[in-house]
Coordinates of C-alpha atoms in Angstrom, one line a residue:
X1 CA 0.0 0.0 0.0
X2 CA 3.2 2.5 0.9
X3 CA 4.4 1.8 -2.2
X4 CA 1.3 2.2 -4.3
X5 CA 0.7 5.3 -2.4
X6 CA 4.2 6.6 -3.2
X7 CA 3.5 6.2 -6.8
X8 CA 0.2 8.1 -6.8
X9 CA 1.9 11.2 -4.7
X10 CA 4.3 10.8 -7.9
X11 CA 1.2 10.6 -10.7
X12 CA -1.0 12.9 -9.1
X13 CA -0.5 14.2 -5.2
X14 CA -3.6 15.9 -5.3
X15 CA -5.5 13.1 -5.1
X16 CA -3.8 12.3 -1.6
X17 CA -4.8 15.9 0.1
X18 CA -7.7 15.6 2.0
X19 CA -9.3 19.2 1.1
X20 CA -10.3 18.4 -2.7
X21 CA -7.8 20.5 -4.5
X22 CA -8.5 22.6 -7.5
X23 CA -8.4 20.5 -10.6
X24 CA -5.1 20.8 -13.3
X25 CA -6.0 22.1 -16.3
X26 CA -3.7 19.2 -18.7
X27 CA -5.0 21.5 -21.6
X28 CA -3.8 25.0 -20.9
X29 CA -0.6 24.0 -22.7
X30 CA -2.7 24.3 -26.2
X31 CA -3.4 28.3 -25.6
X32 CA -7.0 28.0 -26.5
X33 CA -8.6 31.3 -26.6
X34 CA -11.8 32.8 -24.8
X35 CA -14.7 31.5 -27.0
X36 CA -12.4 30.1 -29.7
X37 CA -14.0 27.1 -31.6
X38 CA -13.3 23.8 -30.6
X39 CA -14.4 20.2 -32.4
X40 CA -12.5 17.2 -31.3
X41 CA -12.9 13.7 -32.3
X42 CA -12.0 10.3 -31.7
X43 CA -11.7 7.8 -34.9
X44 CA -11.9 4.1 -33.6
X45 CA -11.2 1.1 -36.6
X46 CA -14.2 -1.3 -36.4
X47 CA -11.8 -4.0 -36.2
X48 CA -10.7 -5.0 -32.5
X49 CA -11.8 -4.4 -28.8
X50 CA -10.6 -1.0 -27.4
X51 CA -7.6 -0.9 -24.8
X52 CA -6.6 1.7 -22.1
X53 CA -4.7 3.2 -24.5
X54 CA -7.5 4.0 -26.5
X55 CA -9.4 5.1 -23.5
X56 CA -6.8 7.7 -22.8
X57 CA -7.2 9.0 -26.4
X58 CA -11.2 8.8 -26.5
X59 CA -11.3 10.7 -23.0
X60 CA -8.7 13.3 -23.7
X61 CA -10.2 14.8 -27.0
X62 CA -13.8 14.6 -24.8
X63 CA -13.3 16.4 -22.0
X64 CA -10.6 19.0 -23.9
X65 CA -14.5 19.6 -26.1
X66 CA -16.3 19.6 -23.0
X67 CA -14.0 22.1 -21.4
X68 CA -14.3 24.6 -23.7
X69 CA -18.4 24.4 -24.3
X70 CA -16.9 22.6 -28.1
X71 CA -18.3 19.7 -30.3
X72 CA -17.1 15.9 -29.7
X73 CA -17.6 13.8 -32.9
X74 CA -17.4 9.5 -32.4
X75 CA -16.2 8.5 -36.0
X76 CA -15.6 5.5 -37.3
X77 CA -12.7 4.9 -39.9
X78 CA -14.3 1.7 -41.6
X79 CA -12.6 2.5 -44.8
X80 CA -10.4 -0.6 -44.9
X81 CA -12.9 -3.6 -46.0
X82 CA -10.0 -6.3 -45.4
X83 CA -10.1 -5.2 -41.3
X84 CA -13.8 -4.2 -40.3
X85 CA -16.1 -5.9 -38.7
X86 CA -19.8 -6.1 -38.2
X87 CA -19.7 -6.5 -34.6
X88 CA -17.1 -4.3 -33.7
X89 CA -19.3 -1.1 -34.2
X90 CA -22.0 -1.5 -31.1
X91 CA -18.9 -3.4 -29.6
X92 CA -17.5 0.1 -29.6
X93 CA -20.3 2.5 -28.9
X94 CA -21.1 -0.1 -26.1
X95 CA -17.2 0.3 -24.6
X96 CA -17.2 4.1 -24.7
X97 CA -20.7 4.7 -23.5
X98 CA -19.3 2.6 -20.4
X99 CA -16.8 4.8 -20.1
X100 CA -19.1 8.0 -20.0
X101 CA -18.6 9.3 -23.5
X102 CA -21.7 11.0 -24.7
X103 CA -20.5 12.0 -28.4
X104 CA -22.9 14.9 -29.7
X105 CA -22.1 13.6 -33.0
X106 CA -21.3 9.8 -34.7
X107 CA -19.7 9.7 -38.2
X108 CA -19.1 6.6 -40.5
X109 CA -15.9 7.7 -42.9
X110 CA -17.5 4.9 -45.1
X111 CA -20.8 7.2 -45.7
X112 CA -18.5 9.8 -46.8
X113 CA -17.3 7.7 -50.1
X114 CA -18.4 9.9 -52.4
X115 CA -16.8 13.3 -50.8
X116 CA -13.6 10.9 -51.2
X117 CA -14.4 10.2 -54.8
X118 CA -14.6 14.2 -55.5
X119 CA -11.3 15.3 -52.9
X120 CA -9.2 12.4 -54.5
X121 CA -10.5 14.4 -58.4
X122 CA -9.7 17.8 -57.4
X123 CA -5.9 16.3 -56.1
X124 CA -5.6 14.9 -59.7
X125 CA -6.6 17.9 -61.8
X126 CA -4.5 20.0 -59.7
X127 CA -1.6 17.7 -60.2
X128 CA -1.4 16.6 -56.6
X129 CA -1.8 13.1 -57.5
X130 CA -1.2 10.3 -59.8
X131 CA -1.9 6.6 -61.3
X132 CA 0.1 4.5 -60.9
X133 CA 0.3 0.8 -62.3
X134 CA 3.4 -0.3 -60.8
X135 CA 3.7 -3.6 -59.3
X136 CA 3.3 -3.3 -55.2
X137 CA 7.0 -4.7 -54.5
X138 CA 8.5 -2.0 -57.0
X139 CA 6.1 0.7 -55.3
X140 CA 8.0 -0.4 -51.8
X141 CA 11.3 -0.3 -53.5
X142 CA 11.4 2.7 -55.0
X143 CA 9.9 4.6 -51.7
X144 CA 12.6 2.9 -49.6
X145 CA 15.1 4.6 -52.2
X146 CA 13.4 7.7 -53.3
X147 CA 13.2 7.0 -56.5
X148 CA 10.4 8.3 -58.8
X149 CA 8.7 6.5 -61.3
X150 CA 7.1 7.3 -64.9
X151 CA 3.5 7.3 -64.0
X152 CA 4.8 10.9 -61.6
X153 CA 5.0 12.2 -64.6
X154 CA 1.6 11.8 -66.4
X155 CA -0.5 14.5 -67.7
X156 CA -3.0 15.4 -65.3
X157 CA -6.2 14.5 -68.2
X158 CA -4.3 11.3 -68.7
X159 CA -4.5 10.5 -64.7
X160 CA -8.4 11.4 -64.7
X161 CA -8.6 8.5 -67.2
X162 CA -6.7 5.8 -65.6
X163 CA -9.0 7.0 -62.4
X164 CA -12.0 5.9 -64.0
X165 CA -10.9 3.4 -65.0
X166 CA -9.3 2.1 -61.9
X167 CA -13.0 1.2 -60.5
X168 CA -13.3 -1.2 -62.8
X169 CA -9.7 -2.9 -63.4
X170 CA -8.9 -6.0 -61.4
X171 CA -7.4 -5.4 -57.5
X172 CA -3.7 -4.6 -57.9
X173 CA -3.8 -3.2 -61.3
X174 CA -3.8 0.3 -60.2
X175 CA -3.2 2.5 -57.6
X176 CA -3.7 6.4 -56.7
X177 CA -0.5 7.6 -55.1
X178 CA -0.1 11.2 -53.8
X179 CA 2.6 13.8 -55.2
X180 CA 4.9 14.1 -52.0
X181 CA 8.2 14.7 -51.6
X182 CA 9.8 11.8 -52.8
X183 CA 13.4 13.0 -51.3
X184 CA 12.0 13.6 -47.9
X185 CA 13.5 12.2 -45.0
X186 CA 10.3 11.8 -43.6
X187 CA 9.3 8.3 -45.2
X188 CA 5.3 8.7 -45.3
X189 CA 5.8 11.9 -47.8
X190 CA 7.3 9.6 -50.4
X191 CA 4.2 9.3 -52.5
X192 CA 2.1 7.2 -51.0
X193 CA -0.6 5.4 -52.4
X194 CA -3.9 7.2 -51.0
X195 CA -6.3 4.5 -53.2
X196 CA -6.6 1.0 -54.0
X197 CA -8.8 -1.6 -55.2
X198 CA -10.5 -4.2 -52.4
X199 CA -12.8 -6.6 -54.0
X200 CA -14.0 -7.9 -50.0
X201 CA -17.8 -6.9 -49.1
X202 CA -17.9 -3.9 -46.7
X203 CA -19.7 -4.7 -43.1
X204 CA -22.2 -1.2 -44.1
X205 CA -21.7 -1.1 -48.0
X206 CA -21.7 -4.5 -49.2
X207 CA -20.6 -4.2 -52.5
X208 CA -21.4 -0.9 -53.7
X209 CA -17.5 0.4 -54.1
X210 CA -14.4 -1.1 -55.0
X211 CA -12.4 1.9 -54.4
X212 CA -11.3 2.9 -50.6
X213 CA -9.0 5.2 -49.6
X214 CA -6.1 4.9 -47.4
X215 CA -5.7 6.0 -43.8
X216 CA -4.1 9.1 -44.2
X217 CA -6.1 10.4 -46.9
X218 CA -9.7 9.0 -45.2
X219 CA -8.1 10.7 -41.9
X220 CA -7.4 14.0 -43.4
X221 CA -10.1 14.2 -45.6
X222 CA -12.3 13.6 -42.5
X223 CA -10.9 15.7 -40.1
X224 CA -11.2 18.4 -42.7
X225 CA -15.0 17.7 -43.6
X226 CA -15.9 17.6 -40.0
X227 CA -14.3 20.6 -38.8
X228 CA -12.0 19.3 -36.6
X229 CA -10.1 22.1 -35.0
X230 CA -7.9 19.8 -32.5
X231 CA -6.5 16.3 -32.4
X232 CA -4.9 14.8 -29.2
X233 CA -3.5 11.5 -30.2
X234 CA -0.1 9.2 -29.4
X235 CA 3.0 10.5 -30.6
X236 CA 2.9 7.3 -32.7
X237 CA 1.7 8.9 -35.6
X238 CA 3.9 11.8 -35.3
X239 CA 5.3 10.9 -38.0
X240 CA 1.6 10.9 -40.1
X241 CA 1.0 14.4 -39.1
X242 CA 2.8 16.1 -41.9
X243 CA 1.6 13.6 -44.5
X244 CA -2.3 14.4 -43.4
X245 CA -1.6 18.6 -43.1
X246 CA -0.8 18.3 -46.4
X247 CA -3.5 16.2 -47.7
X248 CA -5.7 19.0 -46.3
X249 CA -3.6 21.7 -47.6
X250 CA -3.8 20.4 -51.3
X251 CA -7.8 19.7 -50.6
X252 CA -8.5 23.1 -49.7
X253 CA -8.9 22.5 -45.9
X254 CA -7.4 24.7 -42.7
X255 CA -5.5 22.6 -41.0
X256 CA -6.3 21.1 -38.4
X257 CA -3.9 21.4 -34.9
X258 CA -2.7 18.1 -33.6
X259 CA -0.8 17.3 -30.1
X260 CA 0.9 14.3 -29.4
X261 CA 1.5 12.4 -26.1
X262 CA 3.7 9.5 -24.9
X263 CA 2.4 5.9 -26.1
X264 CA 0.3 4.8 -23.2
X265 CA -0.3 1.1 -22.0
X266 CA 0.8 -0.9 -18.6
X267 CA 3.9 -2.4 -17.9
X268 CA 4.2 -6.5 -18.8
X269 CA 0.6 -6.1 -21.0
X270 CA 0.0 -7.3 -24.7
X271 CA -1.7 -4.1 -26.5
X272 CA -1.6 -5.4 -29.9
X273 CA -4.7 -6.6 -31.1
X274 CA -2.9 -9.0 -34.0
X275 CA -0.8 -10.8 -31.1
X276 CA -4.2 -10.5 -28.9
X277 CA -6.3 -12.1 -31.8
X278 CA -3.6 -14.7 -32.7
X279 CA -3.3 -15.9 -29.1
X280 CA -7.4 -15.6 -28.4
X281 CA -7.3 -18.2 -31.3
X282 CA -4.5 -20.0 -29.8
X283 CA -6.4 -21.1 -26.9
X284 CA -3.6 -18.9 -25.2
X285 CA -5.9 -16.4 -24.0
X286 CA -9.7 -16.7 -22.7
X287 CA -11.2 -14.2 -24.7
X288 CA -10.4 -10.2 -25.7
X289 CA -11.8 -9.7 -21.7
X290 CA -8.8 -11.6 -20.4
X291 CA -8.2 -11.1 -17.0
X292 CA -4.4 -10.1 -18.1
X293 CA -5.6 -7.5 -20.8
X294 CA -6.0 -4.0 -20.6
X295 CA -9.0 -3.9 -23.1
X296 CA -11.9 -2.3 -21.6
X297 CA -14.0 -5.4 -21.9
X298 CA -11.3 -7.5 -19.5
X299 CA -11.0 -4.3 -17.0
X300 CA -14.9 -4.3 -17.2
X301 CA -15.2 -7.3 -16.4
X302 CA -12.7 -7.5 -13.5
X303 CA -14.4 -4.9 -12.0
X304 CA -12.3 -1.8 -13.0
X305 CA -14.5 1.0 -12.7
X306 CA -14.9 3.5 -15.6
X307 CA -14.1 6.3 -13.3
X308 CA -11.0 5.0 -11.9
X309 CA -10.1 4.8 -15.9
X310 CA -10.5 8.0 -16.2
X311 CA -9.0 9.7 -13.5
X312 CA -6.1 7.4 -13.8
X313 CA -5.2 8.5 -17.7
X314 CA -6.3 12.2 -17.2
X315 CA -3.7 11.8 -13.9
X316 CA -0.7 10.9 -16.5
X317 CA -1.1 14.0 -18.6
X318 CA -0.4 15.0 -21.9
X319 CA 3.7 14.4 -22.0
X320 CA 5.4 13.3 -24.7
X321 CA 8.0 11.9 -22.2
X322 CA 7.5 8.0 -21.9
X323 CA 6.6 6.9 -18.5
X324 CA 6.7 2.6 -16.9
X325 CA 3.0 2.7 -15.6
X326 CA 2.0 -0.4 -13.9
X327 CA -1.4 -2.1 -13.0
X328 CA -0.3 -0.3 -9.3
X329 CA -1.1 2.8 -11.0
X330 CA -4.6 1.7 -12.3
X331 CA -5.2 0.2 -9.2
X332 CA -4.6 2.8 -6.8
X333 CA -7.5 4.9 -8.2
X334 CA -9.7 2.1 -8.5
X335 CA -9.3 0.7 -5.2
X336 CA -10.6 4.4 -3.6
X337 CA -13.4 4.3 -5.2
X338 CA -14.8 0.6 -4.6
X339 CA -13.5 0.9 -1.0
X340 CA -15.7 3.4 -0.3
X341 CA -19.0 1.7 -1.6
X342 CA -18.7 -2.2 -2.0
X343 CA -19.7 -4.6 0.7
X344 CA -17.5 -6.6 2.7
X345 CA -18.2 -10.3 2.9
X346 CA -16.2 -13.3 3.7
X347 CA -14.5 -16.0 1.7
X348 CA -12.2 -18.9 3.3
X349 CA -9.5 -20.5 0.3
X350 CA -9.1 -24.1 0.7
X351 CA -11.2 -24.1 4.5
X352 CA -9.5 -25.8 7.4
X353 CA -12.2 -26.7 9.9
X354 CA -10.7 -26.0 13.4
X355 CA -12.7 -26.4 17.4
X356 CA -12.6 -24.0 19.9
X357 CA -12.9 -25.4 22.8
X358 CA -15.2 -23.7 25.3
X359 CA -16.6 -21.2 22.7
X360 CA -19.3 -20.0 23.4
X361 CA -22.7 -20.2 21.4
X362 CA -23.6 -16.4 19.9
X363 CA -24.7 -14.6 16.9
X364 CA -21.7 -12.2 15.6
X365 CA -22.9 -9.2 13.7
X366 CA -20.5 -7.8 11.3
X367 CA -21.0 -4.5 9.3
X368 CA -21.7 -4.9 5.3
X369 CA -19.7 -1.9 5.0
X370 CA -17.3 -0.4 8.0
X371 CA -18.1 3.1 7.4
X372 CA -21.7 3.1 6.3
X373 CA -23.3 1.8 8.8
X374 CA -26.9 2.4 7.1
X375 CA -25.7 -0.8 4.9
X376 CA -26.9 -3.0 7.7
X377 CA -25.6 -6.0 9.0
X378 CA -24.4 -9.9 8.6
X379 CA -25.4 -12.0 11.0
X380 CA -23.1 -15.2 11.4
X381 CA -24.4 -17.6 14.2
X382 CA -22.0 -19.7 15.7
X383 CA -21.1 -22.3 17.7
X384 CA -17.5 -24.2 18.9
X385 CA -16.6 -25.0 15.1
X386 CA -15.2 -22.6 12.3
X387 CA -13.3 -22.3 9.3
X388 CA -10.4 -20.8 8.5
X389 CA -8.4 -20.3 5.3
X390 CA -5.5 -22.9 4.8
X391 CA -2.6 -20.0 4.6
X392 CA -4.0 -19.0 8.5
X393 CA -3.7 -22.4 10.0
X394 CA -0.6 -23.1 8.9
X395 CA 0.6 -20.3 10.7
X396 CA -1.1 -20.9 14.2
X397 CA 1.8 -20.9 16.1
X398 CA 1.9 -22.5 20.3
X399 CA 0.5 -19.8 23.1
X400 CA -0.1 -17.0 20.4
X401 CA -3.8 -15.5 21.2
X402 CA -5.8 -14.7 18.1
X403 CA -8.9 -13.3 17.0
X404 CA -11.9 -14.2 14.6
X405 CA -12.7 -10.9 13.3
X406 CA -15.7 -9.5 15.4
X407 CA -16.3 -12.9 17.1
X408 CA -14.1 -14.0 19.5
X409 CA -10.2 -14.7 20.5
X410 CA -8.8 -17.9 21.0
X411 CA -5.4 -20.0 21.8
X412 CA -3.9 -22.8 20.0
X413 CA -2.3 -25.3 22.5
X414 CA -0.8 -27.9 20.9
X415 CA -3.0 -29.3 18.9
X416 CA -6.0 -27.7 20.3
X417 CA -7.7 -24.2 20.1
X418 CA -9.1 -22.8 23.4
X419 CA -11.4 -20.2 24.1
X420 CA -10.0 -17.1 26.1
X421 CA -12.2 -13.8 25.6
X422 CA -14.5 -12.3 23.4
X423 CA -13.4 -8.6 23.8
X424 CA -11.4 -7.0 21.3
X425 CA -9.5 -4.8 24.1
X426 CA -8.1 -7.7 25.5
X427 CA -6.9 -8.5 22.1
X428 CA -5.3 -5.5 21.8
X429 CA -3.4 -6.2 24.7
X430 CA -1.0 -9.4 23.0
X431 CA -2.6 -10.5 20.2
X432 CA -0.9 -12.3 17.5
X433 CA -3.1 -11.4 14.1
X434 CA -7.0 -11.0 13.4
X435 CA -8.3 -13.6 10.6
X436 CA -11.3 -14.4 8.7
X437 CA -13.8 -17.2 9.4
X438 CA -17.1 -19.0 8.6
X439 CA -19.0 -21.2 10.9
X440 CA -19.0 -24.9 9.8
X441 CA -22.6 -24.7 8.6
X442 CA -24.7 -26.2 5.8
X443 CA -25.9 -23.4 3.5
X444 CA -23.0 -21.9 3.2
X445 CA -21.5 -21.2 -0.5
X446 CA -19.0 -22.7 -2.9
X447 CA -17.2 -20.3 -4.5
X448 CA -14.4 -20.0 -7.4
X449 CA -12.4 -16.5 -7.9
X450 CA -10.3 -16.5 -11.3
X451 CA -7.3 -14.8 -11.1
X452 CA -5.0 -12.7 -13.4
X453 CA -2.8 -15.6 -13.8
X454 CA -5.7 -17.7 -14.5
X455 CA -5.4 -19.7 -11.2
X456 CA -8.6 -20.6 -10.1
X457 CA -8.9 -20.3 -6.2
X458 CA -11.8 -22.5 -4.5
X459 CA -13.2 -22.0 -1.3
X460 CA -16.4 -21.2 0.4
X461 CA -18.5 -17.8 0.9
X462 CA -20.8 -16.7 3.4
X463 CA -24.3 -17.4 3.2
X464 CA -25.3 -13.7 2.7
X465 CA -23.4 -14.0 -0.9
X466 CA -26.3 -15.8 -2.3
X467 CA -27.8 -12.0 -2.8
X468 CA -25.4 -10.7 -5.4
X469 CA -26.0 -10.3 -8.7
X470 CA -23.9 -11.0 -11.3
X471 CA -21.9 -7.9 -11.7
X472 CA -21.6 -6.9 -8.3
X473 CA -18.2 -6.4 -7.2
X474 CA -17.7 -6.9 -2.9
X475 CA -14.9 -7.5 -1.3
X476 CA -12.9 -10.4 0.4
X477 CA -11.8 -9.1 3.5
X478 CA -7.7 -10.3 3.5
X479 CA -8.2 -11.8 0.2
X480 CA -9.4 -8.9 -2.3
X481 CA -11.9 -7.0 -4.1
X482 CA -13.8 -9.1 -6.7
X483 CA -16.7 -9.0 -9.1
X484 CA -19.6 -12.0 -9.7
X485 CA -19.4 -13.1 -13.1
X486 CA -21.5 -16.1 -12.8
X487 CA -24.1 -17.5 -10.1
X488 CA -24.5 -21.1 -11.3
X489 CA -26.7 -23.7 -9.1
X490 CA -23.9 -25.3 -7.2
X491 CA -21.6 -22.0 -6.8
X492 CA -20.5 -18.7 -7.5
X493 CA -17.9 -17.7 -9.9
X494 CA -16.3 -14.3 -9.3
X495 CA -13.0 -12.7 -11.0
X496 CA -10.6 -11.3 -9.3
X497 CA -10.1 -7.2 -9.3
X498 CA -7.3 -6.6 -7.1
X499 CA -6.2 -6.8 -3.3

C-alpha cells in the first residue's frame, strides 16, 4: 500500500490531500482562446476491442471539447474492407458509452465515399496526384530509395482517365499515389498510395464500391469535412502528421492542430490486437476480456471502474515523455473508489475446519460496510466449530492469542484451540493477528475466484453472498476486491479485481 501510495503522490499528489484541491487544467498548454471554436474527435477502426490506451485518447479529445463548451464527434474509420467488422461497431459504442462518452455527433468515414471520390478528383486535376500501375514490391522499393517513377509524370487528363478506369480494373492493377516529396527524410511523404482496389464486401456497403481510400487520406479528408479544429493522439503517428496537413492543404482544408503524447499502455501487458487475436485463437488467452488484458471489456469485467479509468489516464497528462505505468497505478484509483462503496463479505481458500474449545454459542454481527453503517448487517451464528483459510492455519503458532474478526479470541495449545475472551480490548493487549472465518454450517457457498494468472482459487463464501447479482463487485476481506461473473446452481464464480 506504501508503495502504491508513493507512486500516486508521484502521478498525481492531489488526489492524496484531504481538502479536494482545485483540478489541473492538462489542456492549458494548447493556448485555447476565450470562445475560440473547438471540435474534437476520436476515430476508432471497427476491427478489434478497445484498450486503455485508446481510453486515454477517446477521453482526452472529450473532455478537452467539454472544457471549452466545443463539439465531440465519435467517427468510425471503416474504410479498410479487409479489417472491419460487423460487430465491432456497437462493440464500440457499447465500450465508450461505459466509459461515459456522450459524443454529440457519430460519423461513419465509409458514408463519406463519395466526398472521397470528389477530394481524390480535385488532387488529380490540380496535379497533386497520380496513377500508378506499378507492381506493389516495386512501389515499396522505389519509396525505400526515393526514387520516382514514370507514371509521376503523367499529364493530369491522362490521370483522370486511368482514375475511372481504376474502378473497374482488377485489385492490384492500379493504384492512386499522392505527389509528395519523394526525397524527404520523412518516409510517409514519399508518394504514398492514397487508393486501392478491395474486391471484399464492406460490413455497411456491401458491395457498392471497389475503391477505398487509405488511412491518411480518409483521416485527413475527415478531419477536414468535420471541422476538426484539435487532435490529441499518441505520438505514434507523429510521423503521419505532416503527410495528413498536407492532404488538407492540397484539398483546400485549414489545417487542423494536432498534439501528441507519450504511447500509453501498462507495464508486462500485450496491447496489440494482432498478437491478442492470434493468441485468443491459440487457446492462449480466454477471450479479448482476459483477465491479463487492458481492453476495456477484460477491465470491465474484472471490476475496474470507468471512473478509476478515467482519472487514472487524465492523472498521467499529456507528456510526450514515456513513463513505466504499472497495473499499481490503475489500481490505486480504483481501489478508492470501490473501498468506499462495496460490501464486505467473507471467503475462506481451501477451508480448514478447526474447534474451539469452550466457545461459546452467539450470533456475531458484522458491518456490510465499516463506514456506512446504514448498509446494515451480517449475521453469522456460531457455535465451537469454524473455518479458517489454509494459509492461517498453517501459521497458528503454540500460546499466540488470536482473534476471529468481530467474534471472539482464542489460543492454539498444541493441537487444540481454546477459548480465552471475546473482547477485542483484550486482544489488543498481546494478540498475534485478526483472521477471517465461517461457521462450519450447511448453507454456506461454494465459491471459485479466477485470477489474473488464470489460477482458479476455490473455497467457500458466506451465506449472505447468495444476494449478489452477477456484476456486483464486494470485497474479500484479507483476500481482495472481486466482481460475480457467474451464479451457477452449485456455486458462485467471481473474477478477481485486485487486493
Amino acid at each position: 500500500m506504501e508503495k502504491q501510495e508513493k507512486r500516486l503522490q508521484e502521478l498525481a499528489p492531489e488526489l492524496l490531500e484531504k481538502k479536494e484541491a482545485e483540478e489541473k487544467d492538462i489542456f492549458e498548454f494548447i493556448g485555447i482562446r476565450e470562445h475560440e471554436k473547438v471540435v474534437t474527435a476520436f476515430p476508432p477502426e471497427p476491427s478489434k476491442y478497445p484498450h486503455i490506451g485508446h481510453a486515454k485518447a477517446i477521453i482526452v479529445n472529450y473532455e478537452l471539447a467539454k472544457r471549452y463548451n466545443g463539439t465531440f464527434i465519435l467517427r468510425f474509420e471503416d474504410t479498410n474492407p479487409e479489417m472491419v467488422e460487423a460487430d465491432f461497431y456497437d462493440m464500440n459504442l457499447e465500450n465508450y458509452t461505459w466509459l461515459g462518452i456522450k459524443p454529440d455527433r457519430i460519423d461513419y468515414a465509409s458514408d463519406y465515399m463519395e466526398e472521397f471520390y470528389k477530394y481524390a478528383e480535385k488532387l488529380i486535376k490540380d496535379n497533386h496526384a497520380y496513377v500508378c500501375s506499378c507492381p506493389q514490391e516495386a512501389i515499396k522499393e522505389n519509396r525505400k530509395n526515393g526514387t520516382e517513377c514514370e507514371h509521376r509524370y503523367s499529364l493530369p487528363e491522362k490521370n483522370l482517365e486511368l482514375w475511372h478506369e481504376m474502378s473497374k480494373a482488377r485489385a492490384g492493377k492500379y493504384v492512386l499515389r499522392l505527389k509528395g516529396h519523394m526525397q524527404s527524410p520523412n518516409s510517409t511523404l514519399r508518394d504514398p498510395v492514397i487508393f486501392r482496389v478491395v474486391d471484399k464486401p464492406h460490413p455497411r456497403k456491401k458491395k457498392k464500391y471497389r475503391l477505398w481510400p487509405n488511412y491518411d487520406f480518409e483521416s485527413a479528408i475527415m478531419d477536414g469535412i468535420e471541422g476538426i479544429t484539435h487532435r490529441l493522439r499518441s505520438k505514434e503517428f507523429e510521423l503521419r502528421n505532416e503527410l495528413q496537413r498536407l492532404i488538407q492543404t492540397m484539398a483546400g482544408f485549414r489545417e487542423t492542430k494536432i498534439y501528441e503524447f507519450a504511447r500509453f499502455n501498462l507495464e508486462g501487458t500485450e496491447s496489440s490486437g494482432r498478437i491478442i487475436r492470434e493468441k485468443v485463437q491459440k487457446k492462449q488467452l480466454i477471450g479479448w476480456d482476459d483477465p491479463s488484458l487492458t481492453t476495456l471489456v477484460a477491465l470491465r469485467r474484472r471490476g475496474f471502474l470507468p471512473e478509476a479509468i478515467k482519472e487514472f489516464v487524465l492523472s498521467t497528462g499529456l507528456t510526450k515523455t514515456e513513463a513505466v505505468l504499472t497495473w499499481d497505478d490503475l489500481i490505486v484509483h480504483n481501489r478508492r473508489m470501490l473501498d468506499a462503496k462495496c460490501n464486505r463479505y467473507f471467503f475462506i481458500e481451501n477451508p480448514k475446519e478447526i474447534k474451539v474449545e469452550n466457545a461459546p454459542e452467539q450470533t456475531a454481527e458484522l458491518k456490510l460496510h465499516p463506514e456506512h453503517p446504514e448498509k446494515g448487517l451480517r449475521k453469522l451464528r456460531t457455535k465451537d466449530r469454524f473455518y479458517v483459510a489454509e494459509k492461517d492455519f498453517k501459521e497458528f503458532k503454540d500460546g499466540k492469542l488470536y482473534r476471529l474478526m468481530d467474534c471472539l479470541n482464542f489460543t492454539k495449545k498444541k493441537n487444540n484451540f481454546v477459548f480465552d475472551s471475546l473482547e477485542y480490548e483484550k486482544y489488543k493487549q498481546k494478540g498475534d493477528r485478526i483472521i477471517h472465518w465461517l461457521p462450519v454450517q450447511k448453507d454456506l457457498i461454494k465459491a471459485e475466484i479466477l485470477m489474473p494468472n488464470k489460477e482458479v482459487k476455490k473455497g467457500l463464501a458466506e451465506p449472505m453472498a447468495r444476494n449478489l447479482k452477477v456484476g456486483d463487485t464486494v470485497q474479500f476481506s484479507r483476500f481482495g476486491f472481486c466482481k460475480l461473473d457467474n451464479k451457477k446452481s452449485d456455486k458462485l464464480v467471481f473474477w478477481y479485481t485486485h487486493d
